[in-house]
Coordinates of C-alpha atoms in Angstrom, one line a residue:
X288 CA 34.0 160.7 156.5
X289 CA 31.6 157.8 156.6
X290 CA 32.8 154.1 156.6
X291 CA 32.2 153.5 153.1
X292 CA 34.3 156.4 151.8
X293 CA 37.1 155.3 154.0
X294 CA 37.0 151.9 152.5
X295 CA 37.5 153.5 148.8
X296 CA 40.3 155.5 149.7
X297 CA 42.0 152.5 151.2
X298 CA 41.4 150.4 148.0
X299 CA 42.7 153.0 146.2
X300 CA 46.1 153.3 148.2
X301 CA 46.7 149.9 148.0
X302 CA 46.6 149.6 144.4
X303 CA 48.8 152.6 143.7
X304 CA 51.3 150.9 146.0
X305 CA 50.9 147.8 144.0
X306 CA 51.7 149.8 140.8
X307 CA 54.8 151.6 142.0
X308 CA 56.4 148.1 143.0
X309 CA 55.9 146.7 139.5
X310 CA 57.4 149.9 138.0
X311 CA 60.4 149.8 140.2
X312 CA 61.6 146.2 139.4
X313 CA 62.3 146.7 135.8
X314 CA 64.2 149.7 136.9
X315 CA 66.3 147.6 139.2
X316 CA 66.8 144.9 136.9
X317 CA 68.3 147.5 134.3
X318 CA 70.6 148.9 137.1
X319 CA 71.9 145.3 137.5
X320 CA 72.4 144.6 134.1
X321 CA 74.6 148.1 133.4
X322 CA 77.1 146.6 136.2
X323 CA 80.1 144.9 134.9
X324 CA 79.8 141.1 135.1
X325 CA 81.8 139.5 137.7
X326 CA 84.1 136.5 136.4
X327 CA 82.9 132.9 137.2
X328 CA 84.9 130.9 138.9
X329 CA 86.2 128.0 136.7
X330 CA 86.1 124.6 138.3
X331 CA 89.5 123.2 139.3
X332 CA 91.0 121.3 136.4
X333 CA 91.5 117.8 136.9
X334 CA 95.1 116.6 136.8
X335 CA 93.9 113.3 135.3
X336 CA 94.6 113.2 131.8
X337 CA 92.0 111.7 129.4
X338 CA 93.2 108.3 127.4
X339 CA 95.3 109.0 124.5
X340 CA 93.3 108.2 121.5
X341 CA 94.7 108.5 117.9
X342 CA 93.5 107.4 114.7
X343 CA 95.0 107.3 111.1
X344 CA 92.3 108.0 108.3
X345 CA 92.2 105.7 105.4
X346 CA 93.7 106.8 102.0
X347 CA 90.9 107.9 99.6
X348 CA 92.8 109.1 96.7
X349 CA 94.3 106.8 94.1
X350 CA 97.9 108.4 94.6
X351 CA 98.7 109.3 98.2
X352 CA 100.3 112.9 99.1
X353 CA 103.6 112.3 100.7
X354 CA 102.6 115.0 103.4
X355 CA 99.5 113.4 104.3
X356 CA 101.0 110.1 104.2
X357 CA 103.7 111.1 106.6
X358 CA 101.5 112.9 109.1
X359 CA 102.4 111.8 112.6
X360 CA 99.8 110.5 114.9
X361 CA 98.1 113.7 116.4
X362 CA 97.2 113.1 120.1
X363 CA 94.1 115.6 121.7
X364 CA 95.1 118.9 122.7
X365 CA 93.4 118.4 126.0
X366 CA 96.6 116.1 127.3
X367 CA 98.4 117.4 130.4
X368 CA 101.6 118.7 129.7
X369 CA 103.4 116.4 131.9
X370 CA 102.5 113.5 129.3
X371 CA 105.2 113.6 126.5
X372 CA 103.4 113.3 123.0
X373 CA 106.8 112.3 121.3
X374 CA 107.5 108.7 121.4
X375 CA 111.2 109.2 122.3
X376 CA 110.1 111.8 125.0
X377 CA 110.7 111.4 129.0
X378 CA 108.3 109.4 131.1
X379 CA 104.9 110.2 131.5
X380 CA 104.3 111.8 134.9
X381 CA 100.9 110.9 136.0
X382 CA 99.9 112.1 139.6
X383 CA 98.4 109.7 142.0
X384 CA 94.8 111.3 141.7
X385 CA 95.1 110.1 138.1
X386 CA 94.8 106.5 139.2
X387 CA 91.3 107.1 140.7
X388 CA 88.8 107.6 137.8
X389 CA 86.2 110.5 138.3
X390 CA 82.6 109.9 138.2
X391 CA 80.8 109.8 134.8
X392 CA 84.5 109.9 133.2
X393 CA 86.6 107.3 131.1
X394 CA 89.4 105.9 133.5
X395 CA 92.8 106.9 132.2
X396 CA 95.3 104.4 131.1
X397 CA 97.8 102.6 133.8
X398 CA 101.2 104.3 134.2
X399 CA 103.6 103.3 131.9
X400 CA 107.2 103.2 132.3
X401 CA 109.8 104.9 130.2
X402 CA 110.0 103.6 126.7
X403 CA 106.9 101.2 127.2
X404 CA 104.2 101.5 124.6
X405 CA 101.0 99.9 123.9
X406 CA 100.7 97.3 120.9
X407 CA 98.0 99.5 119.4
X408 CA 100.4 102.6 119.4
X409 CA 103.0 100.7 117.9
X410 CA 100.8 99.5 115.2
X411 CA 99.5 103.3 114.4
X412 CA 103.1 104.6 114.1
X413 CA 104.4 101.7 112.1
X414 CA 101.6 101.9 109.7
X415 CA 102.3 105.8 109.2
X416 CA 106.2 105.2 108.5
X417 CA 106.5 101.7 106.8
X418 CA 104.8 98.7 105.7
X419 CA 104.9 95.5 107.2
X420 CA 103.8 92.0 106.4
X421 CA 101.7 90.1 109.2
X422 CA 104.0 87.8 111.2
X423 CA 102.6 84.2 111.4
X424 CA 101.9 83.2 115.0
X425 CA 103.7 79.8 114.2
X426 CA 106.4 79.7 111.8
X427 CA 106.0 77.1 109.0
X428 CA 109.3 75.3 107.8
X429 CA 109.5 75.0 103.9
X430 CA 110.6 71.7 103.0
X431 CA 111.4 69.7 99.8
X432 CA 111.6 71.4 96.6
X433 CA 109.6 74.5 97.7
X434 CA 112.3 75.5 100.2
X435 CA 114.2 77.3 97.6
X436 CA 112.5 79.3 95.1
X437 CA 115.1 79.0 92.8
X438 CA 114.9 75.2 92.6
X439 CA 111.9 76.0 90.3
X440 CA 114.4 77.3 87.6
X441 CA 116.7 74.6 88.2
X442 CA 114.0 72.1 87.5
X443 CA 113.1 73.4 84.1
X444 CA 116.8 73.7 83.2
X445 CA 117.5 70.0 84.4
X446 CA 114.8 68.6 82.5
X447 CA 115.8 70.4 79.4
X448 CA 119.5 69.4 79.8
X449 CA 119.4 66.1 81.4
X450 CA 115.8 65.0 80.9
X451 CA 114.8 64.5 84.4
X452 CA 114.1 66.9 87.4
X453 CA 116.7 67.5 89.6
X454 CA 117.3 65.4 92.8
X455 CA 115.8 62.4 91.2
X456 CA 117.6 58.8 91.8
X457 CA 118.6 56.9 89.1
X458 CA 119.0 53.8 91.0
X459 CA 116.3 51.8 92.6
X460 CA 113.7 53.4 90.8
X461 CA 110.3 51.8 90.8
X462 CA 108.7 51.2 87.4
X463 CA 105.4 52.3 86.2
X464 CA 103.8 49.3 87.4
X465 CA 104.9 49.6 91.1
X466 CA 107.2 46.7 91.0
X467 CA 110.5 46.9 92.6
X468 CA 112.6 45.6 89.5
X469 CA 115.0 48.0 88.0
X470 CA 115.0 46.3 84.4
X471 CA 113.1 48.9 83.0
X472 CA 114.6 51.8 85.2
X473 CA 115.3 53.8 82.3
X474 CA 111.9 53.8 80.7
X475 CA 110.4 54.7 84.1
X476 CA 113.0 57.7 84.6
X477 CA 112.1 58.7 81.3
X478 CA 108.2 58.4 81.7
X479 CA 108.4 60.3 85.0
X480 CA 110.5 63.3 83.5
X481 CA 107.9 63.4 80.7
X482 CA 105.0 63.7 83.0
X483 CA 106.7 66.4 85.2
X484 CA 107.7 68.2 82.0
X485 CA 104.1 68.2 80.6
X486 CA 102.8 69.4 83.9
X487 CA 105.2 72.2 83.6
X488 CA 104.4 73.0 80.2
X489 CA 100.5 72.9 81.0
X490 CA 101.2 75.4 83.9
X491 CA 103.2 77.9 81.6
X492 CA 100.4 77.7 78.9
X493 CA 98.0 78.7 81.8
X494 CA 100.3 81.6 82.8
X495 CA 100.7 82.8 79.3
X496 CA 96.9 83.2 78.9
X497 CA 97.0 85.4 81.8
X498 CA 97.0 89.4 80.7
X499 CA 100.6 90.9 81.1
X500 CA 98.7 94.1 82.5
X501 CA 95.6 94.8 84.4
X502 CA 96.1 98.3 85.6
X503 CA 92.7 100.3 85.3
X504 CA 95.0 103.5 84.4
X505 CA 96.0 104.3 80.8
X506 CA 99.6 104.7 81.1
X507 CA 99.6 107.1 77.6
X508 CA 97.7 109.6 79.7
X509 CA 99.6 109.8 82.9
X510 CA 103.1 111.1 83.6
X511 CA 105.9 108.6 84.2
X512 CA 106.8 107.8 87.5
X513 CA 110.5 107.7 86.7
X514 CA 112.9 109.7 84.5
X515 CA 114.1 108.6 81.0
X516 CA 116.3 105.8 81.2
X517 CA 120.1 106.7 81.1
X518 CA 122.0 105.4 78.2
X519 CA 124.1 103.2 80.5
X520 CA 120.8 101.1 81.3
X521 CA 119.4 101.0 77.9
X522 CA 120.3 97.4 77.5
X523 CA 119.4 96.0 80.8
X524 CA 116.1 95.0 82.3
X525 CA 114.7 97.0 85.0
X526 CA 114.7 95.3 88.6
X527 CA 112.1 96.4 91.2
X528 CA 113.3 95.5 94.7
X529 CA 110.8 95.9 97.8
X530 CA 112.3 97.1 100.9
X531 CA 110.2 96.0 104.1
X532 CA 110.2 92.2 104.7
X533 CA 112.2 91.6 101.5
X534 CA 115.4 93.3 102.3
X535 CA 115.1 94.5 105.8
X536 CA 112.8 94.2 108.7
X537 CA 112.2 97.2 110.5
X538 CA 110.6 97.3 114.2
X539 CA 109.7 100.1 116.6
X540 CA 111.0 97.6 119.4
X541 CA 114.3 96.3 120.0
X542 CA 113.2 93.5 122.4
X543 CA 115.6 90.4 122.2
X544 CA 116.1 90.6 118.3
X545 CA 119.0 91.3 116.6
X546 CA 119.2 94.7 114.8
X547 CA 121.9 96.0 112.4
X548 CA 120.7 99.7 112.2
X549 CA 119.0 102.0 114.6
X550 CA 117.2 105.1 112.5
X551 CA 115.9 108.2 114.2
X552 CA 113.1 109.2 111.7
X553 CA 111.7 112.6 112.2
X554 CA 108.6 113.5 110.7
X555 CA 107.4 117.3 111.4
X556 CA 107.7 117.5 115.4
X557 CA 107.8 113.9 115.8
X558 CA 110.8 111.7 116.5
X559 CA 110.7 107.8 116.2
X560 CA 113.3 105.3 116.8
X561 CA 113.4 102.3 114.3
X562 CA 115.4 99.1 114.6
X563 CA 116.2 97.6 111.5
X564 CA 117.7 94.1 110.7
X565 CA 119.1 93.1 107.4
X566 CA 118.0 89.9 105.7
X567 CA 120.9 87.3 105.4
X568 CA 122.9 87.8 102.1
X569 CA 121.2 91.2 101.6
X570 CA 124.6 92.8 101.0
X571 CA 126.0 90.1 98.6
X572 CA 122.5 90.2 96.9
X573 CA 122.8 94.0 96.0
X574 CA 126.6 93.8 95.1
X575 CA 125.3 91.1 92.6
X576 CA 122.2 92.7 90.9
X577 CA 123.7 96.3 90.7
X578 CA 126.0 95.7 87.6
X579 CA 123.3 93.5 86.0
X580 CA 120.2 95.5 86.1
X581 CA 118.4 98.9 86.4
X582 CA 117.7 98.7 89.9
X583 CA 114.8 100.6 91.4
X584 CA 113.8 100.6 95.1
X585 CA 110.1 100.9 95.3
X586 CA 108.5 100.7 98.8
X587 CA 105.1 101.5 100.1
X588 CA 106.8 103.2 103.2
X589 CA 107.3 106.8 103.2
X590 CA 110.2 108.6 101.7
X591 CA 112.1 110.0 104.8
X592 CA 112.3 106.5 106.4
X593 CA 113.3 104.7 103.0
X594 CA 115.8 107.4 102.0
X595 CA 117.6 107.4 105.4
X596 CA 117.5 103.4 105.5
X597 CA 118.8 103.2 101.8
X598 CA 121.5 106.0 102.5
X599 CA 122.8 103.9 105.4
X600 CA 122.6 100.4 103.3
X601 CA 124.2 101.7 99.9
X602 CA 126.7 103.8 101.3
X603 CA 128.7 103.7 97.9
X604 CA 125.5 104.3 95.9
X605 CA 126.0 101.2 93.6
X606 CA 122.1 101.1 93.3
X607 CA 121.8 104.5 91.9
X608 CA 119.3 106.9 93.3
X609 CA 116.1 105.9 91.8
X610 CA 113.7 105.3 94.6
X611 CA 109.9 105.3 94.6
X612 CA 107.7 105.8 97.7
X613 CA 104.4 105.2 99.1
X614 CA 103.0 108.4 97.2
X615 CA 103.5 106.7 94.0
X616 CA 101.5 103.6 94.8
X617 CA 97.9 103.0 93.7
X618 CA 95.4 102.5 96.0
X619 CA 92.9 99.4 95.9
X620 CA 90.7 98.8 98.8
X621 CA 93.1 100.4 101.3
X622 CA 95.9 98.4 100.0
X623 CA 99.1 100.0 98.2
X624 CA 99.8 98.5 94.7
X625 CA 102.8 99.2 92.5
X626 CA 101.6 99.7 89.1
X627 CA 104.5 98.8 87.2
X628 CA 103.0 100.1 83.9
X629 CA 103.6 103.7 85.2
X630 CA 107.2 103.4 85.4
X631 CA 108.1 104.7 81.9
X632 CA 109.5 101.3 81.0
X633 CA 108.6 98.5 78.8
X634 CA 106.7 96.0 80.9
X635 CA 108.4 93.3 78.9
X636 CA 111.7 94.3 80.4
X637 CA 110.8 94.8 83.9
X638 CA 110.8 92.4 87.2
X639 CA 109.7 92.9 90.7
X640 CA 110.8 91.1 93.8
X641 CA 108.4 91.6 96.6
X642 CA 107.0 89.3 99.4
X643 CA 103.4 90.9 98.8
X644 CA 101.2 89.6 96.1
X645 CA 99.0 92.7 96.3
X646 CA 102.1 94.9 95.2
X647 CA 102.3 93.3 91.8
X648 CA 98.6 92.5 91.5
X649 CA 98.2 94.5 88.1
X650 CA 101.5 92.9 86.6
X651 CA 101.4 89.3 88.0
X652 CA 103.5 87.9 85.2
X653 CA 106.6 90.4 85.8
X654 CA 106.9 89.1 89.5
X655 CA 109.4 87.1 91.3
X656 CA 107.9 86.0 94.6
X657 CA 109.9 85.8 97.7
X658 CA 108.6 84.8 101.4
X659 CA 108.5 87.6 104.0
X660 CA 111.3 87.7 106.3
X661 CA 111.2 88.8 110.0
X662 CA 114.0 87.4 111.9
X663 CA 115.2 83.9 110.5
X664 CA 118.9 83.8 110.6
X665 CA 119.1 80.6 108.3
X666 CA 117.3 82.4 105.5
X667 CA 119.0 82.3 102.1
X668 CA 116.4 83.3 99.7
X669 CA 118.4 86.4 98.5
X670 CA 121.4 84.2 97.8
X671 CA 119.7 81.5 96.0
X672 CA 117.9 84.1 94.0
X673 CA 121.1 85.4 92.2
X674 CA 121.7 82.4 90.0
X675 CA 118.2 82.7 88.2
X676 CA 118.7 86.5 87.9
X677 CA 121.8 86.1 86.3
X678 CA 119.9 84.1 83.5
X679 CA 117.0 86.7 83.4
X680 CA 119.8 89.6 83.1
X681 CA 120.7 87.8 79.7
X682 CA 117.4 87.8 78.3
X683 CA 115.7 90.1 75.8
X684 CA 112.3 90.2 77.7
X685 CA 111.5 88.8 81.1
X686 CA 108.3 86.5 80.2
X687 CA 110.3 83.6 79.0
X688 CA 112.0 83.2 82.1
X689 CA 109.6 84.3 84.6
X690 CA 106.5 82.2 83.2
X691 CA 108.7 79.0 83.3
X692 CA 109.8 79.8 86.7
X693 CA 106.7 80.8 88.3
X694 CA 104.9 77.5 86.5
X695 CA 107.4 75.2 88.5
X696 CA 107.0 77.2 91.5
X697 CA 103.3 76.9 91.2
X698 CA 103.6 72.9 90.9
X699 CA 106.1 72.6 93.8
X700 CA 104.0 74.6 96.1
X701 CA 101.0 72.8 95.1
X702 CA 102.7 69.5 95.6
X703 CA 104.0 70.8 99.4
X704 CA 100.6 71.7 100.2
X705 CA 99.1 68.2 99.2
X706 CA 101.9 66.6 101.1
X707 CA 101.2 68.9 104.2
X708 CA 99.4 66.9 107.0
X709 CA 96.8 69.6 107.2
X710 CA 95.7 69.2 103.6

């Protein structure tokens, strides 16, 4: 065989070998795929728990569902079992390695001691259970006539009975011309009383021009929030009482503040300890208004907290069992509004005592404002409201008293504001 023939057969042999190798690889791959897959070794789980993150979705409906409103803060499911998800649970055990943040990971929060919670966590849980007004950084002391809300109505009665506002000195009165002579003191006194009475009358007229009801809801197309009025209350005015910062102040921390009651509020699988302080003269106030009015507790807090608190306060059930909660409020720009037109009562015979002006936004002429209370042991606002409420209970409708009361209150607050050094 010559050289050319041998070269030809060698090339043919090399090509056949190449073809056999190419057909063998897919066969081997199919054999490998037919074998069961081996488990993949998982990377060792880090003992460092991620930071606790919780959020409360803003309400989007006009009437809040009770179950949705009372949903506790849900913590991430990735939290290690050693970290307690209950506010009253044991101390969080964080291993030493947790103090060293891993690369490309969010550092974990510092180790917390037993019972210690961040302010953000406390605010979130507090907003779920109750409603609280913002406590001012510096307490302002109300002075003069504006120091007591009931002084407003006393002023009106004093003008009507004696012709002068209370507290006016009849001696050493400066006359209208500014001289110190007291020869014309009687005329000066009468002139000042007349000016004051005219100012009150003008403010009353302004209030009377305000609509009694600005609710966007037509009560005729809405079911009443309250049952039919019992026969024993038919001749009585309905008095709505707020709870937080009006009758009590509740907190999730005892700190050094005095508290009268400790509640264990349970919602689903979460238990929260709530420390409650009673506003001074609260019991005296409730005992005074109970026989005079049909009393309704209306709070923007959840029912499980309100019922437990009121059952402890009103052990003799002198106020009855009519209570309304957060789910009975209307939502306006994320704020809870207590729509009095939906109670099933005549608005002419309904009054509300609340520390939040937003609460009675739809029926401002039915309101009896009261300052928020946090911890002042010298507060006596509830006690001083009793005389005015006794007058109100005897009226056939609330606007005769409340328009006059709020007119004088507005004038006194305006005068106090002008006398303020920051004016």
